[in-house]
Short mmCIF file of C-alpha atoms and ligand atoms in Angstrom, two decimals:
data_model
loop_
_atom_site.label_atom_id
_atom_site.label_comp_id
_atom_site.label_asym_id
_atom_site.label_seq_id
_atom_site.Cartn_x
_atom_site.Cartn_y
_atom_site.Cartn_z
CA MET A 17 -5.55 -12.27 -15.63
CA SER A 18 -8.15 -14.22 -13.30
CA HIS A 19 -7.76 -12.47 -10.11
CA LEU A 20 -6.89 -9.25 -10.71
CA ILE A 21 -8.19 -6.51 -13.30
CA LEU A 22 -5.27 -3.96 -14.56
CA GLU A 23 -6.18 -0.62 -16.20
CA LYS A 24 -3.34 1.45 -16.83
CA PRO A 25 -2.83 3.95 -17.54
CA ILE A 26 -5.73 5.15 -15.77
CA ARG A 27 -4.62 8.47 -15.23
CA PRO A 28 -1.76 10.08 -17.09
CA GLY A 29 1.17 8.01 -15.35
CA VAL A 30 -1.12 5.90 -13.06
CA ALA A 31 -1.98 2.03 -12.72
CA LEU A 32 -5.36 0.79 -11.05
CA VAL A 33 -5.15 -2.79 -9.67
CA ARG A 34 -8.49 -4.45 -8.65
CA LEU A 35 -8.44 -7.31 -6.70
CA ASN A 36 -11.33 -9.51 -7.98
CA ARG A 37 -12.37 -12.17 -6.44
CA PRO A 38 -15.66 -10.33 -5.45
CA GLU A 39 -17.42 -13.76 -4.33
CA SER A 40 -15.08 -14.77 -1.44
CA LEU A 41 -15.18 -11.15 -0.32
CA ASN A 42 -11.48 -10.93 -2.24
CA ALA A 43 -9.90 -13.59 0.10
CA LEU A 44 -6.16 -13.47 -0.60
CA ASN A 45 -5.33 -16.87 -2.10
CA ARG A 46 -2.31 -17.82 -3.23
CA ALA A 47 -2.84 -17.68 -6.81
CA LEU A 48 -3.86 -14.00 -6.13
CA VAL A 49 -1.13 -12.82 -3.91
CA ALA A 50 1.30 -14.46 -6.82
CA GLU A 51 -0.24 -12.36 -9.51
CA LEU A 52 -0.94 -8.86 -7.20
CA THR A 53 2.64 -9.39 -6.81
CA ASP A 54 3.84 -10.22 -10.34
CA THR A 55 1.74 -7.69 -11.48
CA LEU A 56 3.10 -5.08 -9.19
CA VAL A 57 6.83 -5.44 -9.91
CA SER A 58 6.07 -5.39 -13.64
CA LEU A 59 4.48 -2.22 -13.03
CA ASP A 60 7.17 -0.83 -11.08
CA ALA A 61 9.58 -1.46 -14.05
CA ASP A 62 7.42 0.49 -15.95
CA PRO A 63 8.45 3.61 -17.22
CA GLU A 64 4.71 4.97 -18.33
CA ILE A 65 3.59 3.98 -14.44
CA ARG A 66 4.59 6.52 -11.95
CA ALA A 67 2.34 5.41 -9.09
CA ILE A 68 -0.10 2.50 -8.18
CA VAL A 69 -3.55 2.52 -6.79
CA ILE A 70 -4.80 -0.96 -5.34
CA THR A 71 -8.46 -1.21 -4.61
CA GLY A 72 -11.00 -3.77 -4.18
CA ASN A 73 -15.10 -3.71 -4.65
CA GLU A 74 -17.29 -1.37 -2.97
CA ARG A 75 -18.10 -4.44 -0.06
CA ALA A 76 -14.80 -5.64 -0.08
CA PHE A 77 -10.50 -4.28 0.07
CA ALA A 78 -10.07 -7.51 1.21
CA ALA A 79 -11.62 -10.12 3.82
CA GLY A 80 -7.97 -11.89 4.47
CA ALA A 81 -6.06 -14.67 3.43
CA ASP A 82 -8.16 -17.49 1.79
CA ILE A 83 -9.20 -19.23 5.13
CA LYS A 84 -10.86 -22.16 2.99
CA GLU A 85 -7.45 -22.58 1.28
CA MET A 86 -4.88 -22.86 4.34
CA ALA A 87 -7.26 -24.42 6.80
CA GLY A 88 -5.66 -27.88 5.78
CA ASP A 89 -1.93 -26.69 5.94
CA SER A 90 0.52 -28.13 8.28
CA ALA A 91 3.39 -25.88 9.79
CA ILE A 92 5.80 -27.18 7.60
CA ASP A 93 3.51 -26.88 4.35
CA MET A 94 4.06 -23.08 5.49
CA LEU A 95 7.42 -23.27 5.98
CA ILE A 96 8.12 -24.87 2.39
CA LEU A 97 5.77 -22.53 0.95
CA ASP A 98 7.12 -19.46 2.51
CA GLN A 99 4.19 -17.01 1.11
CA PHE A 100 5.55 -14.13 2.86
CA GLN A 101 8.18 -14.26 0.43
CA ARG A 102 5.32 -12.53 -1.92
CA TRP A 103 4.72 -10.00 0.27
CA ASP A 104 8.13 -8.84 0.63
CA GLN A 105 8.55 -7.75 -3.02
CA ILE A 106 5.57 -5.55 -2.17
CA LYS A 107 7.55 -4.00 0.42
CA ARG A 108 10.63 -3.90 -2.07
CA LEU A 109 8.22 -1.25 -4.44
CA LYS A 110 10.38 2.03 -5.43
CA LYS A 111 7.16 3.66 -6.93
CA PRO A 112 4.10 4.93 -4.54
CA LEU A 113 1.28 2.57 -4.04
CA ILE A 114 -1.61 3.72 -2.63
CA ALA A 115 -4.56 1.47 -1.24
CA ALA A 116 -8.39 2.70 -1.89
CA VAL A 117 -10.25 0.73 0.64
CA SER A 118 -14.09 0.18 0.65
CA GLY A 119 -15.73 -2.30 3.37
CA TYR A 120 -13.69 -5.42 4.83
CA ALA A 121 -10.08 -4.80 4.91
CA LEU A 122 -9.23 -7.30 7.57
CA GLY A 123 -6.52 -9.56 8.19
CA GLY A 124 -4.16 -9.99 5.12
CA GLY A 125 -6.49 -7.25 3.40
CA CYS A 126 -5.44 -4.91 6.41
CA GLU A 127 -1.63 -6.10 6.17
CA LEU A 128 -2.09 -5.38 2.39
CA ALA A 129 -3.52 -1.79 2.80
CA MET A 130 -1.08 -1.09 5.72
CA LEU A 131 1.90 -2.28 3.15
CA CYS A 132 1.23 0.48 0.87
CA ASP A 133 2.69 4.10 1.39
CA ILE A 134 -1.05 5.70 1.54
CA ILE A 135 -4.41 4.37 2.45
CA ILE A 136 -7.84 6.70 1.28
CA ALA A 137 -11.26 4.99 2.72
CA SER A 138 -13.90 4.93 2.38
CA GLU A 139 -17.03 6.14 4.94
CA THR A 140 -17.71 1.82 4.75
CA ALA A 141 -14.14 0.83 5.42
CA GLN A 142 -13.60 -1.54 8.32
CA PHE A 143 -10.60 -2.55 9.39
CA GLY A 144 -9.14 -5.28 11.85
CA GLN A 145 -6.95 -8.11 12.68
CA PRO A 146 -9.26 -10.80 13.06
CA GLU A 147 -7.07 -13.78 12.98
CA ILE A 148 -7.51 -14.38 16.76
CA LYS A 149 -10.88 -15.86 16.20
CA ILE A 150 -9.72 -18.51 13.99
CA GLY A 151 -7.00 -19.68 16.35
CA VAL A 152 -3.71 -17.59 14.49
CA ILE A 153 -2.58 -14.26 14.94
CA PRO A 154 -1.60 -11.68 11.38
CA GLY A 155 1.55 -13.20 9.61
CA ALA A 156 2.11 -10.56 7.09
CA GLY A 157 3.14 -7.18 9.14
CA GLY A 158 0.01 -6.57 11.26
CA THR A 159 1.13 -6.65 14.61
CA GLN A 160 4.29 -4.70 13.72
CA ARG A 161 2.56 -2.20 11.61
CA LEU A 162 -0.61 -1.76 12.93
CA THR A 163 1.09 -1.18 16.07
CA ARG A 164 3.36 1.29 14.58
CA ALA A 165 0.20 3.29 13.24
CA ILE A 166 -2.10 3.14 16.12
CA GLY A 167 0.01 2.89 19.10
CA LYS A 168 0.48 -0.40 21.20
CA SER A 169 -2.65 -0.25 23.91
CA ARG A 170 -5.18 0.07 21.05
CA ALA A 171 -3.44 -2.54 18.61
CA MET A 172 -3.12 -4.77 21.14
CA GLU A 173 -7.06 -4.44 21.89
CA TYR A 174 -8.11 -5.25 18.61
CA ILE A 175 -5.63 -7.93 17.78
CA LEU A 176 -6.34 -9.33 21.03
CA THR A 177 -10.13 -9.37 20.38
CA GLY A 178 -10.21 -9.52 16.49
CA ARG A 179 -12.83 -6.35 16.55
CA PHE A 180 -13.11 -4.41 13.87
CA PHE A 181 -12.82 -0.57 13.64
CA SER A 182 -14.23 1.98 11.79
CA ALA A 183 -13.01 4.18 8.81
CA LYS A 184 -13.17 7.60 11.21
CA GLN A 185 -11.32 5.70 13.76
CA ALA A 186 -8.73 4.80 11.47
CA GLU A 187 -8.57 8.24 10.66
CA ALA A 188 -8.54 9.37 13.92
CA TRP A 189 -5.93 6.98 14.92
CA GLY A 190 -3.51 8.16 11.80
CA LEU A 191 -3.65 4.70 9.61
CA VAL A 192 -5.50 6.17 6.96
CA SER A 193 -5.05 9.51 5.13
CA ARG A 194 -8.47 10.34 4.51
CA VAL A 195 -12.06 9.41 4.98
CA VAL A 196 -14.84 10.23 1.74
CA PRO A 197 -18.22 9.41 0.90
CA PRO A 198 -18.64 5.60 -0.84
CA GLU A 199 -19.14 6.97 -4.32
CA LEU A 200 -15.39 8.87 -3.96
CA TYR A 201 -12.63 6.84 -2.50
CA LEU A 202 -11.48 5.82 -5.82
CA GLU A 203 -11.53 8.68 -7.11
CA GLU A 204 -10.01 10.37 -4.35
CA ALA A 205 -6.91 7.76 -4.29
CA LEU A 206 -6.85 8.07 -8.15
CA ASN A 207 -6.59 11.88 -7.94
CA LEU A 208 -3.48 12.02 -5.53
CA ALA A 209 -2.07 9.12 -7.68
CA ALA A 210 -2.22 11.27 -10.56
CA GLU A 211 -0.49 14.26 -8.40
CA ILE A 212 2.03 12.16 -6.89
CA ALA A 213 2.79 10.89 -10.96
CA SER A 214 2.77 14.62 -11.90
CA MET A 215 6.39 15.10 -9.93
CA PRO A 216 9.87 14.20 -10.60
CA PRO A 217 9.63 10.73 -10.29
CA LEU A 218 13.71 10.16 -8.82
CA ALA A 219 12.64 12.42 -5.87
CA VAL A 220 9.58 10.62 -5.48
CA GLN A 221 11.12 7.44 -5.30
CA LEU A 222 13.89 8.71 -2.99
CA ALA A 223 11.44 10.56 -0.58
CA LYS A 224 9.46 7.45 -0.43
CA GLN A 225 12.44 5.44 0.83
CA SER A 226 13.21 7.92 3.37
CA VAL A 227 9.93 8.04 4.65
CA ASN A 228 9.87 4.34 5.01
CA LYS A 229 13.58 4.44 6.96
CA VAL A 230 11.56 5.72 9.93
CA TYR A 231 10.32 2.40 10.76
CA GLU A 232 13.80 0.83 10.59
CA LEU A 233 16.20 3.13 11.29
CA SER A 234 17.35 5.37 14.70
CA LEU A 235 16.59 8.86 13.86
CA GLU A 236 20.27 9.43 13.55
CA GLU A 237 20.89 6.72 11.03
CA GLY A 238 17.39 8.04 9.20
CA LEU A 239 18.04 11.52 9.23
CA HIS A 240 22.07 10.16 7.84
CA PHE A 241 19.92 8.48 5.14
CA GLU A 242 17.51 11.20 4.22
CA ARG A 243 20.72 13.96 3.57
CA LYS A 244 22.61 11.30 1.17
CA ASN A 245 18.95 10.80 -0.48
CA PHE A 246 18.80 14.74 -0.48
CA TYR A 247 22.76 15.50 -2.19
CA LEU A 248 22.01 12.94 -4.44
CA LEU A 249 18.82 14.39 -6.31
CA PHE A 250 21.36 17.47 -7.16
CA ALA A 251 23.14 14.96 -9.64
CA SER A 252 19.81 14.76 -11.41
CA GLU A 253 18.49 16.27 -14.35
CA ASP A 254 15.07 17.16 -12.96
CA GLN A 255 16.50 19.02 -10.11
CA LYS A 256 18.02 21.65 -12.31
CA GLU A 257 15.13 21.13 -14.30
CA GLY A 258 12.84 22.31 -11.49
CA MET A 259 14.59 24.85 -9.64
CA ARG A 260 15.10 26.89 -13.05
CA ALA A 261 11.59 26.19 -13.88
CA PHE A 262 10.80 27.74 -10.49
CA MET A 263 13.25 31.04 -11.38
CA GLU A 264 11.84 31.35 -14.66
CA LYS A 265 8.20 31.27 -13.98
CA ARG A 266 7.38 28.12 -15.81
CA THR A 267 6.23 24.47 -15.55
CA PRO A 268 9.15 21.76 -14.82
CA GLN A 269 9.27 19.34 -17.52
CA TRP A 270 10.31 15.90 -15.97
CA LYS A 271 12.69 13.17 -17.30
CA GLY A 272 13.22 11.03 -14.75
CA LYS A 273 16.97 11.64 -14.94
C1 HXC B 2 -12.02 -17.49 2.30
C2 HXC B 2 -14.31 -16.10 2.87
C3 HXC B 2 -12.95 -15.46 3.57
C4 HXC B 2 -12.18 -15.38 4.15
C5 HXC B 2 -15.06 -14.40 3.44
N1 HXC B 2 -14.89 -15.50 2.46
N2 HXC B 2 -14.10 -14.37 3.96
N3 HXC B 2 -13.11 -17.08 2.25
N4 HXC B 2 -11.16 -16.37 3.36
N5 HXC B 2 -10.95 -15.13 4.61
C6 HXC B 2 -16.41 -16.04 1.79
C7 HXC B 2 -17.14 -16.49 2.95
O1 HXC B 2 -17.03 -18.31 3.15
C8 HXC B 2 -18.48 -16.73 1.97
O2 HXC B 2 -18.06 -17.93 0.87
C9 HXC B 2 -18.38 -15.38 0.82
O3 HXC B 2 -16.84 -15.18 1.14
C10 HXC B 2 -19.15 -14.15 1.41
O4 HXC B 2 -18.87 -14.09 2.97
P1 HXC B 2 -19.64 -13.95 3.92
O5 HXC B 2 -19.38 -14.67 5.28
O6 HXC B 2 -21.43 -14.97 3.78
O7 HXC B 2 -20.42 -12.72 4.46
P2 HXC B 2 -20.90 -11.71 5.71
O8 HXC B 2 -21.36 -12.74 6.54
O9 HXC B 2 -21.27 -10.04 5.03
O10 HXC B 2 -19.24 -11.88 6.40
C11 HXC B 2 -18.49 -11.00 6.03
C12 HXC B 2 -17.02 -11.65 7.09
C13 HXC B 2 -16.70 -12.60 6.89
C14 HXC B 2 -17.47 -10.88 8.55
C15 HXC B 2 -16.00 -10.34 6.53
O11 HXC B 2 -16.60 -13.68 5.87
C16 HXC B 2 -15.53 -13.46 7.79
O12 HXC B 2 -15.59 -13.10 9.05
N6 HXC B 2 -14.86 -13.49 7.27
C17 HXC B 2 -13.32 -13.85 7.39
C18 HXC B 2 -12.40 -12.67 8.01
C19 HXC B 2 -11.15 -13.48 8.38
O13 HXC B 2 -11.10 -13.97 9.68
N7 HXC B 2 -9.94 -12.89 8.00
C20 HXC B 2 -8.45 -13.06 8.31
C21 HXC B 2 -8.11 -14.36 7.88
S1 HXC B 2 -6.53 -14.94 8.21
P3 HXC B 2 -19.50 -18.57 0.57
O14 HXC B 2 -19.12 -19.58 -0.18
O15 HXC B 2 -20.05 -19.26 1.99
O16 HXC B 2 -20.68 -17.96 -0.59
C22 HXC B 2 -5.53 -14.31 7.63
C23 HXC B 2 -4.33 -14.27 8.15
C24 HXC B 2 -3.40 -13.04 7.49
O17 HXC B 2 -5.73 -13.01 6.98
C25 HXC B 2 -1.88 -13.94 6.99
C26 HXC B 2 -1.15 -13.04 5.92
C27 HXC B 2 -1.62 -13.45 4.15
#
């Protein structure tokens, strides 16, 4: 692959996808996004993989969409390309995705991190939606996801000025789970992914889906969705195994069935 490095498995059940355009701070050109989505879709269907970590390098997770590539596009080019269809594929992934962020996570880079289920940040991480400074606005979910994550007033402030905010601020505002020293952020994300990968896969999948419904449904509908998934898991072998293992005081063996 030309714009990505895939390591699988890097821990039992875990795949690591590294964005790899260091010369442009991992700017997300169309070829990279196509490779990324194809890779994620195939990992989602890979029985060996149960959790996926996406990372960049120390300097940049990703500095946004590739400005040089899109600078000359017309609105009709954009409409025909419909590049955000690709991003919708990431949203539909069933397996948990963890972003391990160091350095810049800007524009589309911040949006990609927010599309992930969990963000682990290095102390060096800088987040932002600087699109306003180049005459546009976020297009891959930034106005919606940043606002839901950090609240309207802060999202307005940062989206309307394009200013960056630090890992510490992102942690205090609930955008990221944890901030760790630069030498530990990837390790921390991989360990978390390995822990999730050791859980019963069907329950992980339905838990992820249920949490994500918070953004789409009313409380009443969300509770109903969760309840149906809870009931459904009682049809799985893993539910029988998990509860039996608890009572027999032994470690459960998950089958993903
Ligand atoms: C294309 C980019 C890029 C980008 C950096 N580069 N960001 N190329 N698209 N988004 C390139 C630079 O042109 C430069 O190439 C090299 O990477 C190193 O960057 P420098 O600017 O020299 O580094 P530095 O001075 O450290 O500044 C870092 C930076 C700055 C603050 C991150 O690069 C920057 O402001 N980048 C743009 C950030 C941005 O506006 N992102 C939003 C994009 S719009 P050369 O060839 O000169 O060495 C967007 C829309 C989302 O994301 C829609 C959904 C996909």
